[in-house]
Amino acid sequence: MKEEFVKEYMKTRVITVGRNTMLKEVTRIMTDNNVGSVIVVDNGKPIGIITERDVVRAIGKGKSLDTIAEEIMTASLITIKEDSPITGALSLMRTYNIRHLPVIDYDGNLRGIISIRDIARAIDDILEG
C-alpha cells in the first residue's frame, strides 16, 4: 500500500489573522473567505486557531466584537509536520476530536492546513491503490 503524505493533500492557502485582530474583523474574514476557522499567527508561526465554535462561545459569554483574537482563540494548537504520513494526521484528529490541523515545517513556520475532508480524499486514493 502506498504511503500518502500530508504535504500532498494540504491546502497551502491558509486564512490567518494576527493576535490583535478584533473579533468583528475575524468574523468578516471568515465570511469573506467562506471558511469555518482561521489560524492566529505571530511572525509566521501559528499560535492558535479560532473556529466558528470559538466565535459562538465568545459571544455567548458576552465578549464584545472588539475583543482581540488572542483572547478567544484556542491556544493549545495541535499541529503536524508537512512530511508526516496521512495516517498520522488522521490519528491526531481522532485523538483530539478536531477537524483541521495546521501544517508546519521543521522551523515551526505555517506551511498549510489539512482538514478531515482532505484526509478522506487521501484515504480514497490509498484504497484505490
PDB file of C-alpha atoms in Angstrom:
ATOM      1  CA  MET A   1       0.000   0.000   0.000  1.00  0.00           C
ATOM      2  CA  LYS A   2       1.371   3.410  -0.999  1.00  0.00           C
ATOM      3  CA  GLU A   3       2.075   5.877   1.821  1.00  0.00           C
ATOM      4  CA  GLU A   4       0.473   9.282   1.354  1.00  0.00           C
ATOM      5  CA  PHE A   5       1.909  12.413   2.982  1.00  0.00           C
ATOM      6  CA  VAL A   6       0.319  15.499   4.475  1.00  0.00           C
ATOM      7  CA  LYS A   7       2.057  17.899   2.055  1.00  0.00           C
ATOM      8  CA  GLU A   8       0.397  16.156  -0.913  1.00  0.00           C
ATOM      9  CA  TYR A   9      -3.117  16.884   0.369  1.00  0.00           C
ATOM     10  CA  MET A  10      -2.862  20.032   2.483  1.00  0.00           C
ATOM     11  CA  LYS A  11      -4.165  23.377   1.292  1.00  0.00           C
ATOM     12  CA  THR A  12      -1.353  25.897   1.046  1.00  0.00           C
ATOM     13  CA  ARG A  13      -3.676  28.908   1.114  1.00  0.00           C
ATOM     14  CA  VAL A  14      -4.347  29.343   4.822  1.00  0.00           C
ATOM     15  CA  ILE A  15      -6.558  32.141   6.107  1.00  0.00           C
ATOM     16  CA  THR A  16      -4.733  33.769   9.014  1.00  0.00           C
ATOM     17  CA  VAL A  17      -5.207  36.656  11.428  1.00  0.00           C
ATOM     18  CA  GLY A  18      -2.851  38.402  13.834  1.00  0.00           C
ATOM     19  CA  ARG A  19      -3.144  38.064  17.615  1.00  0.00           C
ATOM     20  CA  ASN A  20      -4.595  41.599  17.904  1.00  0.00           C
ATOM     21  CA  THR A  21      -7.236  41.231  15.173  1.00  0.00           C
ATOM     22  CA  MET A  22     -10.647  42.149  16.612  1.00  0.00           C
ATOM     23  CA  LEU A  23     -13.474  39.603  16.720  1.00  0.00           C
ATOM     24  CA  LYS A  24     -15.631  41.625  14.287  1.00  0.00           C
ATOM     25  CA  GLU A  25     -12.765  41.531  11.746  1.00  0.00           C
ATOM     26  CA  VAL A  26     -12.180  37.811  12.349  1.00  0.00           C
ATOM     27  CA  THR A  27     -15.836  37.049  11.552  1.00  0.00           C
ATOM     28  CA  ARG A  28     -15.693  39.231   8.415  1.00  0.00           C
ATOM     29  CA  ILE A  29     -12.559  37.415   7.214  1.00  0.00           C
ATOM     30  CA  MET A  30     -14.177  34.007   7.869  1.00  0.00           C
ATOM     31  CA  THR A  31     -17.319  35.091   5.982  1.00  0.00           C
ATOM     32  CA  ASP A  32     -15.454  36.659   3.040  1.00  0.00           C
ATOM     33  CA  ASN A  33     -13.300  33.547   2.622  1.00  0.00           C
ATOM     34  CA  ASN A  34     -16.124  31.073   3.338  1.00  0.00           C
ATOM     35  CA  VAL A  35     -14.073  29.233   5.995  1.00  0.00           C
ATOM     36  CA  GLY A  36     -15.020  27.808   9.372  1.00  0.00           C
ATOM     37  CA  SER A  37     -11.714  28.589  11.043  1.00  0.00           C
ATOM     38  CA  VAL A  38      -8.716  30.908  10.892  1.00  0.00           C
ATOM     39  CA  ILE A  39      -5.210  30.357  12.205  1.00  0.00           C
ATOM     40  CA  VAL A  40      -3.814  33.020  14.533  1.00  0.00           C
ATOM     41  CA  VAL A  41      -0.180  33.714  13.657  1.00  0.00           C
ATOM     42  CA  ASP A  42       2.662  35.646  15.183  1.00  0.00           C
ATOM     43  CA  ASN A  43       5.720  36.238  12.960  1.00  0.00           C
ATOM     44  CA  GLY A  44       4.596  33.483  10.556  1.00  0.00           C
ATOM     45  CA  LYS A  45       4.241  30.899  13.309  1.00  0.00           C
ATOM     46  CA  PRO A  46       0.814  29.516  14.294  1.00  0.00           C
ATOM     47  CA  ILE A  47      -0.094  30.313  17.905  1.00  0.00           C
ATOM     48  CA  GLY A  48      -3.802  29.462  17.930  1.00  0.00           C
ATOM     49  CA  ILE A  49      -6.961  28.727  15.998  1.00  0.00           C
ATOM     50  CA  ILE A  50     -10.367  30.390  16.006  1.00  0.00           C
ATOM     51  CA  THR A  51     -13.251  28.201  14.880  1.00  0.00           C
ATOM     52  CA  GLU A  52     -16.941  29.004  14.454  1.00  0.00           C
ATOM     53  CA  ARG A  53     -17.427  27.309  17.830  1.00  0.00           C
ATOM     54  CA  ASP A  54     -14.933  29.722  19.464  1.00  0.00           C
ATOM     55  CA  VAL A  55     -16.823  32.703  17.985  1.00  0.00           C
ATOM     56  CA  VAL A  56     -20.171  31.411  19.282  1.00  0.00           C
ATOM     57  CA  ARG A  57     -18.654  30.716  22.709  1.00  0.00           C
ATOM     58  CA  ALA A  58     -17.125  34.226  22.903  1.00  0.00           C
ATOM     59  CA  ILE A  59     -20.400  35.946  22.002  1.00  0.00           C
ATOM     60  CA  GLY A  60     -22.322  33.624  24.340  1.00  0.00           C
ATOM     61  CA  LYS A  61     -20.030  34.676  27.184  1.00  0.00           C
ATOM     62  CA  GLY A  62     -20.765  38.340  26.445  1.00  0.00           C
ATOM     63  CA  LYS A  63     -17.444  39.194  24.794  1.00  0.00           C
ATOM     64  CA  SER A  64     -17.572  42.375  22.718  1.00  0.00           C
ATOM     65  CA  LEU A  65     -16.881  42.471  18.983  1.00  0.00           C
ATOM     66  CA  ASP A  66     -13.764  44.485  19.838  1.00  0.00           C
ATOM     67  CA  THR A  67     -12.263  41.529  21.732  1.00  0.00           C
ATOM     68  CA  ILE A  68      -8.909  40.546  20.197  1.00  0.00           C
ATOM     69  CA  ALA A  69      -8.167  37.172  18.619  1.00  0.00           C
ATOM     70  CA  GLU A  70      -5.652  36.197  21.289  1.00  0.00           C
ATOM     71  CA  GLU A  71      -8.401  36.320  23.958  1.00  0.00           C
ATOM     72  CA  ILE A  72     -10.816  33.967  22.168  1.00  0.00           C
ATOM     73  CA  MET A  73      -8.510  31.620  20.255  1.00  0.00           C
ATOM     74  CA  THR A  74      -7.834  28.038  21.231  1.00  0.00           C
ATOM     75  CA  ALA A  75      -4.152  28.257  22.113  1.00  0.00           C
ATOM     76  CA  SER A  76      -3.457  24.561  22.685  1.00  0.00           C
ATOM     77  CA  LEU A  77      -2.809  24.192  18.977  1.00  0.00           C
ATOM     78  CA  ILE A  78      -2.234  20.693  17.618  1.00  0.00           C
ATOM     79  CA  THR A  79      -0.033  20.853  14.500  1.00  0.00           C
ATOM     80  CA  ILE A  80       1.544  18.352  12.135  1.00  0.00           C
ATOM     81  CA  LYS A  81       4.726  18.439  10.060  1.00  0.00           C
ATOM     82  CA  GLU A  82       4.325  18.569   6.266  1.00  0.00           C
ATOM     83  CA  ASP A  83       6.267  15.326   5.693  1.00  0.00           C
ATOM     84  CA  SER A  84       4.106  13.325   8.126  1.00  0.00           C
ATOM     85  CA  PRO A  85       2.022  10.419   6.824  1.00  0.00           C
ATOM     86  CA  ILE A  86      -1.711  10.954   6.311  1.00  0.00           C
ATOM     87  CA  THR A  87      -2.379   8.214   8.868  1.00  0.00           C
ATOM     88  CA  GLY A  88      -0.596  10.348  11.483  1.00  0.00           C
ATOM     89  CA  ALA A  89      -2.867  13.303  10.702  1.00  0.00           C
ATOM     90  CA  LEU A  90      -5.959  11.116  10.978  1.00  0.00           C
ATOM     91  CA  SER A  91      -4.749   9.715  14.294  1.00  0.00           C
ATOM     92  CA  LEU A  92      -4.243  13.233  15.743  1.00  0.00           C
ATOM     93  CA  MET A  93      -7.677  14.330  14.578  1.00  0.00           C
ATOM     94  CA  ARG A  94      -9.330  11.308  16.176  1.00  0.00           C
ATOM     95  CA  THR A  95      -7.355  11.648  19.423  1.00  0.00           C
ATOM     96  CA  TYR A  96      -8.155  15.351  19.886  1.00  0.00           C
ATOM     97  CA  ASN A  97     -11.566  15.343  18.153  1.00  0.00           C
ATOM     98  CA  ILE A  98     -10.570  18.111  15.725  1.00  0.00           C
ATOM     99  CA  ARG A  99     -11.247  18.642  12.022  1.00  0.00           C
ATOM    100  CA  HIS A 100      -8.365  20.937  10.996  1.00  0.00           C
ATOM    101  CA  LEU A 101      -4.621  20.626  11.513  1.00  0.00           C
ATOM    102  CA  PRO A 102      -2.215  23.471  10.771  1.00  0.00           C
ATOM    103  CA  VAL A 103       0.786  22.089   8.862  1.00  0.00           C
ATOM    104  CA  ILE A 104       4.235  23.352   9.826  1.00  0.00           C
ATOM    105  CA  ASP A 105       7.802  22.929   8.637  1.00  0.00           C
ATOM    106  CA  TYR A 106      10.727  21.962  10.891  1.00  0.00           C
ATOM    107  CA  ASP A 107      11.198  25.610  11.951  1.00  0.00           C
ATOM    108  CA  GLY A 108       7.576  25.845  13.116  1.00  0.00           C
ATOM    109  CA  ASN A 109       6.504  28.068  10.204  1.00  0.00           C
ATOM    110  CA  LEU A 110       2.969  27.669   8.886  1.00  0.00           C
ATOM    111  CA  ARG A 111       3.006  25.822   5.528  1.00  0.00           C
ATOM    112  CA  GLY A 112      -0.633  24.858   5.087  1.00  0.00           C
ATOM    113  CA  ILE A 113      -3.714  23.332   6.643  1.00  0.00           C
ATOM    114  CA  ILE A 114      -5.233  19.889   6.300  1.00  0.00           C
ATOM    115  CA  SER A 115      -8.860  19.091   7.015  1.00  0.00           C
ATOM    116  CA  ILE A 116     -10.738  15.869   7.641  1.00  0.00           C
ATOM    117  CA  ARG A 117     -12.114  16.259   4.096  1.00  0.00           C
ATOM    118  CA  ASP A 118      -8.565  16.319   2.661  1.00  0.00           C
ATOM    119  CA  ILE A 119      -7.741  13.177   4.637  1.00  0.00           C
ATOM    120  CA  ALA A 120     -10.848  11.400   3.312  1.00  0.00           C
ATOM    121  CA  ARG A 121      -9.585  12.171  -0.218  1.00  0.00           C
ATOM    122  CA  ALA A 122      -6.141  10.743   0.647  1.00  0.00           C
ATOM    123  CA  ILE A 123      -7.633   7.561   2.094  1.00  0.00           C
ATOM    124  CA  ASP A 124      -9.730   7.211  -1.033  1.00  0.00           C
ATOM    125  CA  ASP A 125      -6.513   7.433  -3.105  1.00  0.00           C
ATOM    126  CA  ILE A 126      -4.807   4.847  -0.863  1.00  0.00           C
ATOM    127  CA  LEU A 127      -7.729   2.410  -1.204  1.00  0.00           C
ATOM    128  CA  GLU A 128      -7.813   2.859  -4.974  1.00  0.00           C
ATOM    129  CA  GLY A 129      -4.143   1.896  -4.904  1.00  0.00           C
TER     130      GLY A 129
END
